[in-house]
Amino acid sequence: MQNLNAKKDLMQILNEHGFSRRDFLKWSSGMATMLGLGVTFAPNIANAVENASNTPVIWLHMAECTGCSESLLRSDAPTIDSLIFDYLNIEYHETVMAASGHQADENLENAIKKHAGKYVLLVEGAVPAGSSSFYLTLGSKGHTGEEIAKKACENAEAILAIGTCSSFGGIQAAAPNPTNAVPISKITNKSVINVPGCPPSEKNIVGSVLQLLLFGSMALDNFNRPKWAYEHRIHDYCERRGHFDAGEFVESFGDEGAKKGYCLYKVGCKGPYTFNNCAKHRFNQHTNWPIGAGHGCIGCSEPDFWDSMQAFEEPLKNKSFRTFFNDATSDKIGIGVLTLTGVAIAAHATISTIKKDKE
Ligand code: SF4
Ligand code: F3S
């Protein structure tokens, strides 16, 4: 990533980090399967990656913690995904570029001018907007984040919101939202592909960019999330699902149930209401994920999760969720039905525990 703007050789980058061409081809097959394309698409994936250095990319940081960049870069042990990101033609990325001050401002202006209409814009972070936009003032000229993001959006060929802050506002927009933080989609009329998560996995970031490079578009759900990654509920692929169905629950952290890997619903897991692929693909080279580590899902890829999924360590009881049905019909389903479904899950947890107690 240090070689910003320099032409790099993909295999050289991979070899330097101990990956062979065979590893790369294996990765391409895995990525093709993950994107739902089938292994026959592996050569197309490999070609798209090898040509990716021709596509200019601008990555903006708005109001955020840089966790999304960190999820991707993993500088201590880079994965093939993060190395491939290294290989893209990154024209501007504040965290990793050497330039600062006036020079950084110039780099961004030049990149926007030089690649107008042709670059992919990735935005990390929410945008303090309107009369509160001064809360995010950046660079040597003191422009607001809103001004910078608007200009970058105007000239972009495609825009991806990376992370929940950029996609839905995130913690910055949580009540009472003191800086009037909004998602990037609220400051542009162009369509925005949302890749939420706090943070999203490196696979979801790289996979979405690759889909874009391969097809120029992708199927999205009601919240503009790529369906290949956000189509299924955490609950549907969770390794603890058998325990949920059997009524075996952790009642408090550290109890016997926790030691046995029981379901975390009663200690607040929001997996039944959350759409993401963490259960299948995990984080950090597939090593683990929140539920695997013993804490429930907190719904980090859902809109307004900081407000709507609280309390994180208690069940949601009878609250209703817009996201429960994640397809085009969801808007037509009454809140009552959604509420009933929420109640049904809570009821299952209670009834199955009663049954177990009787046994
Ligand atoms: Fe897994 Fe949570 Fe569903 Fe339990 S409630 S099965 S821990 S997703
Ligand atoms: Fe987020 Fe839940 Fe996955 S908290 S990382 S969507 S398991």
mmCIF file of C-alpha atoms and ligand atoms in Angstrom:
data_model
loop_
_atom_site.group_PDB
_atom_site.id
_atom_site.type_symbol
_atom_site.label_atom_id
_atom_site.label_comp_id
_atom_site.label_asym_id
_atom_site.label_seq_id
_atom_site.Cartn_x
_atom_site.Cartn_y
_atom_site.Cartn_z
ATOM 1 C CA MET A 1 0.000 0.000 0.000
ATOM 2 C CA GLN A 2 2.971 2.295 0.470
ATOM 3 C CA ASN A 3 3.534 2.247 -3.314
ATOM 4 C CA LEU A 4 0.566 4.534 -3.885
ATOM 5 C CA ASN A 5 0.279 5.340 -7.607
ATOM 6 C CA ALA A 6 3.183 3.064 -8.519
ATOM 7 C CA LYS A 7 2.576 0.284 -11.032
ATOM 8 C CA LYS A 8 2.922 -2.997 -9.169
ATOM 9 C CA ASP A 9 3.139 -6.579 -10.284
ATOM 10 C CA LEU A 10 0.458 -8.713 -8.661
ATOM 11 C CA MET A 11 2.445 -11.941 -8.439
ATOM 12 C CA GLN A 12 5.454 -10.088 -7.103
ATOM 13 C CA ILE A 13 3.312 -8.635 -4.292
ATOM 14 C CA LEU A 14 1.832 -12.054 -3.501
ATOM 15 C CA ASN A 15 5.188 -13.852 -3.661
ATOM 16 C CA GLU A 16 6.751 -11.327 -1.296
ATOM 17 C CA HIS A 17 4.146 -12.365 1.272
ATOM 18 C CA GLY A 18 4.590 -16.097 0.721
ATOM 19 C CA PHE A 19 1.661 -16.736 -1.647
ATOM 20 C CA SER A 20 2.184 -18.727 -4.842
ATOM 21 C CA ARG A 21 0.254 -18.526 -8.139
ATOM 22 C CA ARG A 22 -1.481 -21.731 -7.058
ATOM 23 C CA ASP A 23 -2.650 -19.986 -3.845
ATOM 24 C CA PHE A 24 -3.943 -17.119 -5.965
ATOM 25 C CA LEU A 25 -5.899 -19.451 -8.261
ATOM 26 C CA LYS A 26 -7.311 -21.273 -5.242
ATOM 27 C CA TRP A 27 -8.333 -17.903 -3.815
ATOM 28 C CA SER A 28 -9.995 -17.030 -7.163
ATOM 29 C CA SER A 29 -12.063 -20.253 -7.018
ATOM 30 C CA GLY A 30 -13.081 -19.491 -3.425
ATOM 31 C CA MET A 31 -14.036 -15.924 -4.341
ATOM 32 C CA ALA A 32 -16.063 -17.126 -7.374
ATOM 33 C CA THR A 33 -17.975 -19.527 -5.116
ATOM 34 C CA MET A 34 -18.485 -16.888 -2.427
ATOM 35 C CA LEU A 35 -19.907 -14.445 -4.998
ATOM 36 C CA GLY A 36 -22.344 -17.165 -6.051
ATOM 37 C CA LEU A 37 -20.833 -17.452 -9.545
ATOM 38 C CA GLY A 38 -19.534 -21.031 -9.369
ATOM 39 C CA VAL A 39 -15.956 -22.248 -9.738
ATOM 40 C CA THR A 40 -16.109 -22.010 -13.539
ATOM 41 C CA PHE A 41 -15.870 -18.247 -13.007
ATOM 42 C CA ALA A 42 -12.495 -18.578 -11.273
ATOM 43 C CA PRO A 43 -10.473 -17.582 -14.392
ATOM 44 C CA ASN A 44 -12.713 -14.513 -14.841
ATOM 45 C CA ILE A 45 -12.037 -13.523 -11.241
ATOM 46 C CA ALA A 46 -8.285 -13.992 -11.738
ATOM 47 C CA ASN A 47 -8.418 -11.867 -14.926
ATOM 48 C CA ALA A 48 -10.485 -9.153 -13.235
ATOM 49 C CA VAL A 49 -7.960 -8.977 -10.402
ATOM 50 C CA GLU A 50 -4.994 -8.894 -12.780
ATOM 51 C CA ASN A 51 -6.603 -5.988 -14.690
ATOM 52 C CA ALA A 52 -7.742 -4.212 -11.528
ATOM 53 C CA SER A 53 -4.724 -1.944 -11.429
ATOM 54 C CA ASN A 54 -6.241 -0.088 -14.418
ATOM 55 C CA THR A 55 -9.206 1.117 -12.369
ATOM 56 C CA PRO A 56 -8.504 4.238 -10.326
ATOM 57 C CA VAL A 57 -9.819 4.126 -6.765
ATOM 58 C CA ILE A 58 -10.318 7.023 -4.362
ATOM 59 C CA TRP A 59 -10.941 6.175 -0.684
ATOM 60 C CA LEU A 60 -12.306 8.968 1.509
ATOM 61 C CA HIS A 61 -12.338 9.073 5.294
ATOM 62 C CA MET A 62 -15.261 10.945 6.825
ATOM 63 C CA ALA A 63 -16.357 10.750 10.487
ATOM 64 C CA GLU A 64 -15.154 7.282 11.480
ATOM 65 C CA CYS A 65 -12.660 5.193 13.463
ATOM 66 C CA THR A 66 -10.702 3.713 10.490
ATOM 67 C CA GLY A 67 -11.768 0.223 11.610
ATOM 68 C CA CYS A 68 -12.990 -0.565 8.076
ATOM 69 C CA SER A 69 -9.567 0.249 6.593
ATOM 70 C CA GLU A 70 -7.969 -1.775 9.357
ATOM 71 C CA SER A 71 -10.251 -4.734 8.629
ATOM 72 C CA LEU A 72 -8.990 -4.684 5.067
ATOM 73 C CA LEU A 73 -5.315 -3.825 5.485
ATOM 74 C CA ARG A 74 -4.433 -6.169 8.351
ATOM 75 C CA SER A 75 -0.886 -4.994 8.045
ATOM 76 C CA ASP A 76 0.551 -7.531 10.510
ATOM 77 C CA ALA A 77 -0.645 -10.572 8.541
ATOM 78 C CA PRO A 78 -2.035 -9.523 5.159
ATOM 79 C CA THR A 79 -4.423 -11.906 3.441
ATOM 80 C CA ILE A 80 -4.687 -12.368 -0.319
ATOM 81 C CA ASP A 81 -7.769 -10.095 -0.146
ATOM 82 C CA SER A 82 -5.818 -7.273 1.477
ATOM 83 C CA LEU A 83 -2.868 -7.739 -0.890
ATOM 84 C CA ILE A 84 -5.225 -7.542 -3.847
ATOM 85 C CA PHE A 85 -6.532 -4.280 -2.487
ATOM 86 C CA ASP A 86 -2.892 -3.179 -2.390
ATOM 87 C CA TYR A 87 -2.686 -3.941 -6.091
ATOM 88 C CA LEU A 88 -5.628 -1.699 -7.068
ATOM 89 C CA ASN A 89 -4.754 1.723 -8.442
ATOM 90 C CA ILE A 90 -5.344 3.591 -5.165
ATOM 91 C CA GLU A 91 -5.055 7.254 -6.077
ATOM 92 C CA TYR A 92 -5.956 8.587 -2.638
ATOM 93 C CA HIS A 93 -6.243 6.994 0.819
ATOM 94 C CA GLU A 94 -5.411 9.217 3.797
ATOM 95 C CA THR A 95 -4.385 6.417 6.154
ATOM 96 C CA VAL A 96 -1.736 4.896 3.948
ATOM 97 C CA MET A 97 -0.469 7.662 1.677
ATOM 98 C CA ALA A 98 2.760 9.481 2.422
ATOM 99 C CA ALA A 99 1.480 12.939 1.446
ATOM 100 C CA SER A 100 0.014 15.331 4.014
ATOM 101 C CA GLY A 101 -1.229 18.930 4.227
ATOM 102 C CA HIS A 102 -1.324 20.903 0.938
ATOM 103 C CA GLN A 103 0.224 18.008 -0.956
ATOM 104 C CA ALA A 104 -2.550 15.629 0.138
ATOM 105 C CA ASP A 105 -5.226 18.150 -0.877
ATOM 106 C CA GLU A 106 -3.576 18.510 -4.275
ATOM 107 C CA ASN A 107 -3.384 14.742 -4.707
ATOM 108 C CA LEU A 108 -7.123 14.437 -4.179
ATOM 109 C CA GLU A 109 -7.982 17.336 -6.480
ATOM 110 C CA ASN A 110 -5.669 16.005 -9.195
ATOM 111 C CA ALA A 111 -7.040 12.461 -8.893
ATOM 112 C CA ILE A 112 -10.637 13.702 -9.211
ATOM 113 C CA LYS A 113 -9.722 15.877 -12.213
ATOM 114 C CA LYS A 114 -7.551 13.299 -13.971
ATOM 115 C CA HIS A 115 -9.974 10.389 -13.581
ATOM 116 C CA ALA A 116 -13.291 12.289 -13.667
ATOM 117 C CA GLY A 117 -16.142 9.901 -14.477
ATOM 118 C CA LYS A 118 -13.852 6.860 -14.320
ATOM 119 C CA TYR A 119 -12.900 6.212 -10.713
ATOM 120 C CA VAL A 120 -14.477 4.016 -8.075
ATOM 121 C CA LEU A 121 -15.143 5.993 -4.904
ATOM 122 C CA LEU A 122 -15.037 4.154 -1.578
ATOM 123 C CA VAL A 123 -16.229 6.165 1.411
ATOM 124 C CA GLU A 124 -15.586 5.216 5.020
ATOM 125 C CA GLY A 125 -17.504 7.095 7.724
ATOM 126 C CA ALA A 126 -20.653 9.147 8.125
ATOM 127 C CA VAL A 127 -20.886 12.769 6.934
ATOM 128 C CA PRO A 128 -21.843 15.595 9.326
ATOM 129 C CA ALA A 129 -24.207 17.550 7.101
ATOM 130 C CA GLY A 130 -25.933 20.892 6.625
ATOM 131 C CA SER A 131 -25.393 23.510 9.323
ATOM 132 C CA SER A 132 -23.437 20.903 11.354
ATOM 133 C CA SER A 133 -21.024 20.033 8.550
ATOM 134 C CA PHE A 134 -18.231 22.058 10.226
ATOM 135 C CA TYR A 135 -17.909 19.265 12.804
ATOM 136 C CA LEU A 136 -15.843 17.477 10.155
ATOM 137 C CA THR A 137 -13.373 20.010 8.758
ATOM 138 C CA LEU A 138 -10.473 18.546 6.826
ATOM 139 C CA GLY A 139 -7.214 19.425 5.130
ATOM 140 C CA SER A 140 -5.141 22.539 4.740
ATOM 141 C CA LYS A 141 -7.967 24.519 3.098
ATOM 142 C CA GLY A 142 -10.469 23.787 5.828
ATOM 143 C CA HIS A 143 -13.126 22.240 3.599
ATOM 144 C CA THR A 144 -15.896 20.307 5.306
ATOM 145 C CA GLY A 145 -16.178 16.577 4.803
ATOM 146 C CA GLU A 146 -19.547 17.207 3.152
ATOM 147 C CA GLU A 147 -17.990 19.516 0.526
ATOM 148 C CA ILE A 148 -15.186 17.056 -0.205
ATOM 149 C CA ALA A 149 -17.501 14.046 -0.396
ATOM 150 C CA LYS A 150 -20.011 15.853 -2.633
ATOM 151 C CA LYS A 151 -17.316 16.770 -5.130
ATOM 152 C CA ALA A 152 -15.841 13.263 -5.115
ATOM 153 C CA CYS A 153 -19.324 11.735 -5.593
ATOM 154 C CA GLU A 154 -20.159 14.083 -8.491
ATOM 155 C CA ASN A 155 -17.243 12.787 -10.558
ATOM 156 C CA ALA A 156 -17.266 9.109 -9.546
ATOM 157 C CA GLU A 157 -18.237 6.274 -11.847
ATOM 158 C CA ALA A 158 -19.407 4.148 -8.921
ATOM 159 C CA ILE A 159 -19.730 4.756 -5.187
ATOM 160 C CA LEU A 160 -19.404 2.177 -2.422
ATOM 161 C CA ALA A 161 -20.175 3.028 1.195
ATOM 162 C CA ILE A 162 -17.700 0.981 3.219
ATOM 163 C CA GLY A 163 -18.937 0.169 6.723
ATOM 164 C CA THR A 164 -22.106 0.921 8.658
ATOM 165 C CA CYS A 165 -21.250 4.608 9.333
ATOM 166 C CA SER A 166 -20.983 5.379 5.638
ATOM 167 C CA SER A 167 -23.909 3.101 4.739
ATOM 168 C CA PHE A 168 -26.403 4.073 7.439
ATOM 169 C CA GLY A 169 -24.828 6.735 9.700
ATOM 170 C CA GLY A 170 -23.459 4.305 12.311
ATOM 171 C CA ILE A 171 -22.651 5.402 15.840
ATOM 172 C CA GLN A 172 -22.188 9.020 14.736
ATOM 173 C CA ALA A 173 -25.856 9.126 13.748
ATOM 174 C CA ALA A 174 -27.090 7.328 16.885
ATOM 175 C CA ALA A 175 -29.540 9.344 18.993
ATOM 176 C CA PRO A 176 -29.245 12.239 19.635
ATOM 177 C CA ASN A 177 -26.938 12.529 16.594
ATOM 178 C CA PRO A 178 -25.221 15.716 17.799
ATOM 179 C CA THR A 179 -23.348 16.353 14.538
ATOM 180 C CA ASN A 180 -26.268 15.593 12.178
ATOM 181 C CA ALA A 181 -24.225 12.734 10.710
ATOM 182 C CA VAL A 182 -25.793 11.145 7.617
ATOM 183 C CA PRO A 183 -24.874 8.247 5.320
ATOM 184 C CA ILE A 184 -23.065 9.108 2.094
ATOM 185 C CA SER A 185 -26.246 8.275 0.132
ATOM 186 C CA LYS A 186 -27.894 11.341 1.718
ATOM 187 C CA ILE A 187 -25.443 13.801 0.188
ATOM 188 C CA THR A 188 -25.516 12.541 -3.411
ATOM 189 C CA ASN A 189 -28.246 11.773 -5.919
ATOM 190 C CA LYS A 190 -26.177 8.948 -7.378
ATOM 191 C CA SER A 191 -26.817 5.373 -6.383
ATOM 192 C CA VAL A 192 -24.615 4.048 -3.596
ATOM 193 C CA ILE A 193 -23.781 0.395 -2.918
ATOM 194 C CA ASN A 194 -23.755 -0.162 0.844
ATOM 195 C CA VAL A 195 -21.209 -2.594 2.305
ATOM 196 C CA PRO A 196 -22.127 -2.317 6.003
ATOM 197 C CA GLY A 197 -20.591 -3.909 9.059
ATOM 198 C CA CYS A 198 -18.714 -2.544 12.042
ATOM 199 C CA PRO A 199 -16.408 -3.327 10.363
ATOM 200 C CA PRO A 200 -17.299 -5.234 7.186
ATOM 201 C CA SER A 201 -15.023 -8.191 6.518
ATOM 202 C CA GLU A 202 -12.202 -7.811 4.012
ATOM 203 C CA LYS A 203 -14.009 -10.416 1.891
ATOM 204 C CA ASN A 204 -17.151 -8.295 1.678
ATOM 205 C CA ILE A 205 -15.141 -5.210 0.700
ATOM 206 C CA VAL A 206 -12.933 -6.905 -1.906
ATOM 207 C CA GLY A 207 -15.786 -9.125 -3.174
ATOM 208 C CA SER A 208 -18.036 -6.108 -3.777
ATOM 209 C CA VAL A 209 -15.291 -4.203 -5.617
ATOM 210 C CA LEU A 210 -14.631 -7.305 -7.730
ATOM 211 C CA GLN A 211 -18.320 -7.737 -8.585
ATOM 212 C CA LEU A 212 -18.302 -4.146 -9.757
ATOM 213 C CA LEU A 213 -15.176 -4.637 -11.878
ATOM 214 C CA LEU A 214 -16.572 -7.845 -13.370
ATOM 215 C CA PHE A 215 -20.167 -6.827 -14.093
ATOM 216 C CA GLY A 216 -20.454 -3.068 -13.515
ATOM 217 C CA SER A 217 -23.367 -3.714 -11.148
ATOM 218 C CA MET A 218 -24.743 -6.280 -8.702
ATOM 219 C CA ALA A 219 -28.032 -7.428 -7.210
ATOM 220 C CA LEU A 220 -28.885 -5.389 -4.110
ATOM 221 C CA ASP A 221 -31.353 -5.828 -1.260
ATOM 222 C CA ASN A 222 -33.783 -3.249 0.155
ATOM 223 C CA PHE A 223 -30.955 -1.423 1.892
ATOM 224 C CA ASN A 224 -28.714 -1.396 -1.204
ATOM 225 C CA ARG A 225 -26.475 -4.126 0.212
ATOM 226 C CA PRO A 226 -24.974 -6.659 -2.234
ATOM 227 C CA LYS A 227 -27.197 -9.718 -2.077
ATOM 228 C CA TRP A 228 -24.282 -12.111 -2.488
ATOM 229 C CA ALA A 229 -23.053 -11.066 0.984
ATOM 230 C CA TYR A 230 -26.152 -9.856 2.858
ATOM 231 C CA GLU A 231 -28.907 -12.134 1.591
ATOM 232 C CA HIS A 232 -29.090 -14.493 4.559
ATOM 233 C CA ARG A 233 -29.618 -14.054 8.263
ATOM 234 C CA ILE A 234 -26.794 -14.752 10.687
ATOM 235 C CA HIS A 235 -29.221 -17.087 12.497
ATOM 236 C CA ASP A 236 -29.698 -19.277 9.395
ATOM 237 C CA TYR A 237 -26.038 -20.306 9.137
ATOM 238 C CA CYS A 238 -24.995 -20.016 12.782
ATOM 239 C CA GLU A 239 -22.960 -22.878 14.233
ATOM 240 C CA ARG A 240 -25.065 -22.629 17.435
ATOM 241 C CA ARG A 241 -28.384 -22.952 15.587
ATOM 242 C CA GLY A 242 -28.832 -26.597 16.623
ATOM 243 C CA HIS A 243 -28.775 -25.468 20.257
ATOM 244 C CA PHE A 244 -31.389 -22.777 19.541
ATOM 245 C CA ASP A 245 -33.674 -25.382 17.977
ATOM 246 C CA ALA A 246 -33.064 -27.751 20.904
ATOM 247 C CA GLY A 247 -33.811 -25.009 23.442
ATOM 248 C CA GLU A 248 -30.278 -24.983 24.832
ATOM 249 C CA PHE A 249 -29.371 -21.446 25.813
ATOM 250 C CA VAL A 250 -26.624 -19.558 27.599
ATOM 251 C CA GLU A 251 -28.466 -17.965 30.535
ATOM 252 C CA SER A 252 -25.583 -15.754 31.661
ATOM 253 C CA PHE A 253 -22.037 -15.249 30.394
ATOM 254 C CA GLY A 254 -19.616 -17.777 31.849
ATOM 255 C CA ASP A 255 -22.261 -20.356 32.850
ATOM 256 C CA GLU A 256 -22.263 -24.066 31.914
ATOM 257 C CA GLY A 257 -24.222 -23.342 28.722
ATOM 258 C CA ALA A 258 -21.566 -20.843 27.651
ATOM 259 C CA LYS A 259 -18.881 -23.473 28.198
ATOM 260 C CA LYS A 260 -20.862 -25.920 26.057
ATOM 261 C CA GLY A 261 -21.306 -23.423 23.193
ATOM 262 C CA TYR A 262 -25.093 -23.085 23.598
ATOM 263 C CA CYS A 263 -27.186 -20.485 21.753
ATOM 264 C CA LEU A 264 -26.669 -16.846 22.797
ATOM 265 C CA TYR A 265 -30.211 -15.602 22.119
ATOM 266 C CA LYS A 266 -31.062 -15.101 25.793
ATOM 267 C CA VAL A 267 -27.919 -13.040 26.372
ATOM 268 C CA GLY A 268 -28.885 -10.710 23.566
ATOM 269 C CA CYS A 269 -27.861 -12.259 20.244
ATOM 270 C CA LYS A 270 -29.430 -10.309 17.357
ATOM 271 C CA GLY A 271 -28.536 -12.959 14.770
ATOM 272 C CA PRO A 272 -32.223 -13.630 14.009
ATOM 273 C CA TYR A 273 -32.628 -10.009 12.845
ATOM 274 C CA THR A 274 -29.311 -9.461 11.075
ATOM 275 C CA PHE A 275 -28.310 -10.074 7.482
ATOM 276 C CA ASN A 276 -24.629 -10.756 6.815
ATOM 277 C CA ASN A 277 -22.348 -13.648 5.868
ATOM 278 C CA CYS A 278 -20.074 -13.653 8.958
ATOM 279 C CA ALA A 279 -21.376 -17.073 10.025
ATOM 280 C CA LYS A 280 -20.062 -18.577 6.779
ATOM 281 C CA HIS A 281 -16.906 -16.589 6.093
ATOM 282 C CA ARG A 282 -15.845 -15.257 9.521
ATOM 283 C CA PHE A 283 -13.007 -12.737 9.993
ATOM 284 C CA ASN A 284 -9.207 -12.787 10.120
ATOM 285 C CA GLN A 285 -8.525 -15.504 7.580
ATOM 286 C CA HIS A 286 -11.616 -17.407 8.623
ATOM 287 C CA THR A 287 -10.367 -17.831 12.204
ATOM 288 C CA ASN A 288 -13.354 -16.530 14.164
ATOM 289 C CA TRP A 289 -16.371 -14.249 14.425
ATOM 290 C CA PRO A 290 -18.364 -12.597 17.252
ATOM 291 C CA ILE A 291 -20.643 -15.581 18.010
ATOM 292 C CA GLY A 292 -17.718 -17.996 17.740
ATOM 293 C CA ALA A 293 -15.929 -15.885 20.350
ATOM 294 C CA GLY A 294 -18.858 -16.221 22.757
ATOM 295 C CA HIS A 295 -20.799 -12.949 22.400
ATOM 296 C CA GLY A 296 -24.072 -12.544 20.544
ATOM 297 C CA CYS A 297 -24.314 -10.699 17.250
ATOM 298 C CA ILE A 298 -25.176 -7.036 17.924
ATOM 299 C CA GLY A 299 -26.655 -6.491 14.452
ATOM 300 C CA CYS A 300 -23.790 -4.346 13.207
ATOM 301 C CA SER A 301 -24.739 -4.545 9.523
ATOM 302 C CA GLU A 302 -28.310 -3.300 10.050
ATOM 303 C CA PRO A 303 -29.508 0.321 9.727
ATOM 304 C CA ASP A 304 -29.665 2.211 13.061
ATOM 305 C CA PHE A 305 -28.393 -0.806 14.999
ATOM 306 C CA TRP A 306 -26.919 1.376 17.760
ATOM 307 C CA ASP A 307 -30.452 2.493 18.600
ATOM 308 C CA SER A 308 -32.682 -0.335 17.395
ATOM 309 C CA MET A 309 -30.671 -3.350 18.637
ATOM 310 C CA GLN A 310 -30.091 -2.117 22.203
ATOM 311 C CA ALA A 311 -29.719 -3.550 24.830
ATOM 312 C CA PHE A 312 -26.962 -5.597 23.268
ATOM 313 C CA GLU A 313 -26.917 -8.236 26.003
ATOM 314 C CA GLU A 314 -30.663 -8.709 26.344
ATOM 315 C CA PRO A 315 -33.214 -10.230 23.953
ATOM 316 C CA LEU A 316 -35.285 -7.767 21.946
ATOM 317 C CA LYS A 317 -38.594 -9.200 23.175
ATOM 318 C CA ASN A 318 -41.427 -7.869 21.032
ATOM 319 C CA LYS A 319 -39.741 -5.157 19.011
ATOM 320 C CA SER A 320 -40.403 -5.108 15.277
ATOM 321 C CA PHE A 321 -37.808 -4.973 12.508
ATOM 322 C CA ARG A 322 -37.858 -3.589 9.024
ATOM 323 C CA THR A 323 -35.056 -5.940 8.142
ATOM 324 C CA PHE A 324 -36.640 -9.207 9.130
ATOM 325 C CA PHE A 325 -37.595 -10.025 5.561
ATOM 326 C CA ASN A 326 -34.753 -8.990 3.360
ATOM 327 C CA ASP A 327 -36.337 -8.865 -0.063
ATOM 328 C CA ALA A 328 -38.571 -6.710 -2.198
ATOM 329 C CA THR A 329 -41.714 -7.936 -0.430
ATOM 330 C CA SER A 330 -40.561 -6.835 3.010
ATOM 331 C CA ASP A 331 -41.959 -3.332 2.712
ATOM 332 C CA LYS A 332 -45.406 -4.758 2.062
ATOM 333 C CA ILE A 333 -45.460 -6.963 5.143
ATOM 334 C CA GLY A 334 -47.231 -5.330 8.049
ATOM 335 C CA ILE A 335 -45.410 -4.295 11.182
ATOM 336 C CA GLY A 336 -47.818 -6.536 13.075
ATOM 337 C CA VAL A 337 -46.503 -9.604 11.275
ATOM 338 C CA LEU A 338 -42.925 -8.595 11.976
ATOM 339 C CA THR A 339 -43.752 -8.017 15.607
ATOM 340 C CA LEU A 340 -45.413 -11.418 15.802
ATOM 341 C CA THR A 341 -42.339 -13.017 14.284
ATOM 342 C CA GLY A 342 -40.173 -11.351 16.906
ATOM 343 C CA VAL A 343 -42.519 -12.572 19.588
ATOM 344 C CA ALA A 344 -42.478 -16.065 18.051
ATOM 345 C CA ILE A 345 -38.698 -16.248 18.380
ATOM 346 C CA ALA A 346 -38.847 -15.104 21.991
ATOM 347 C CA ALA A 347 -41.665 -17.576 22.629
ATOM 348 C CA HIS A 348 -39.623 -20.405 21.128
ATOM 349 C CA ALA A 349 -36.754 -19.567 23.457
ATOM 350 C CA THR A 350 -39.084 -19.641 26.467
ATOM 351 C CA ILE A 351 -41.159 -22.713 25.521
ATOM 352 C CA SER A 352 -38.177 -24.847 24.595
ATOM 353 C CA THR A 353 -36.517 -23.992 27.889
ATOM 354 C CA ILE A 354 -39.678 -24.946 29.822
ATOM 355 C CA LYS A 355 -39.757 -28.261 27.898
ATOM 356 C CA LYS A 356 -36.129 -28.869 28.737
ATOM 357 C CA ASP A 357 -36.724 -28.103 32.419
ATOM 358 C CA LYS A 358 -39.585 -30.650 32.489
ATOM 359 C CA GLU A 359 -37.384 -33.307 30.901
HETATM 360 FE FE1 SF4 B 1 -26.702 -18.282 16.633
HETATM 361 FE FE2 SF4 B 1 -27.650 -16.109 17.757
HETATM 362 FE FE3 SF4 B 1 -29.272 -17.631 16.320
HETATM 363 FE FE4 SF4 B 1 -28.409 -18.444 18.693
HETATM 364 S S1 SF4 B 1 -29.756 -16.671 18.271
HETATM 365 S S2 SF4 B 1 -28.477 -19.655 16.825
HETATM 366 S S3 SF4 B 1 -26.305 -17.637 18.755
HETATM 367 S S4 SF4 B 1 -27.533 -16.474 15.568
HETATM 368 FE FE1 F3S B 2 -21.657 -7.796 13.005
HETATM 369 FE FE2 F3S B 2 -23.240 -9.690 13.892
HETATM 370 FE FE3 F3S B 2 -21.444 -10.257 12.054
HETATM 371 S S1 F3S B 2 -22.296 -8.098 15.123
HETATM 372 S S2 F3S B 2 -19.785 -8.873 12.547
HETATM 373 S S3 F3S B 2 -23.195 -8.877 11.814
HETATM 374 S S4 F3S B 2 -22.028 -11.560 13.749
#
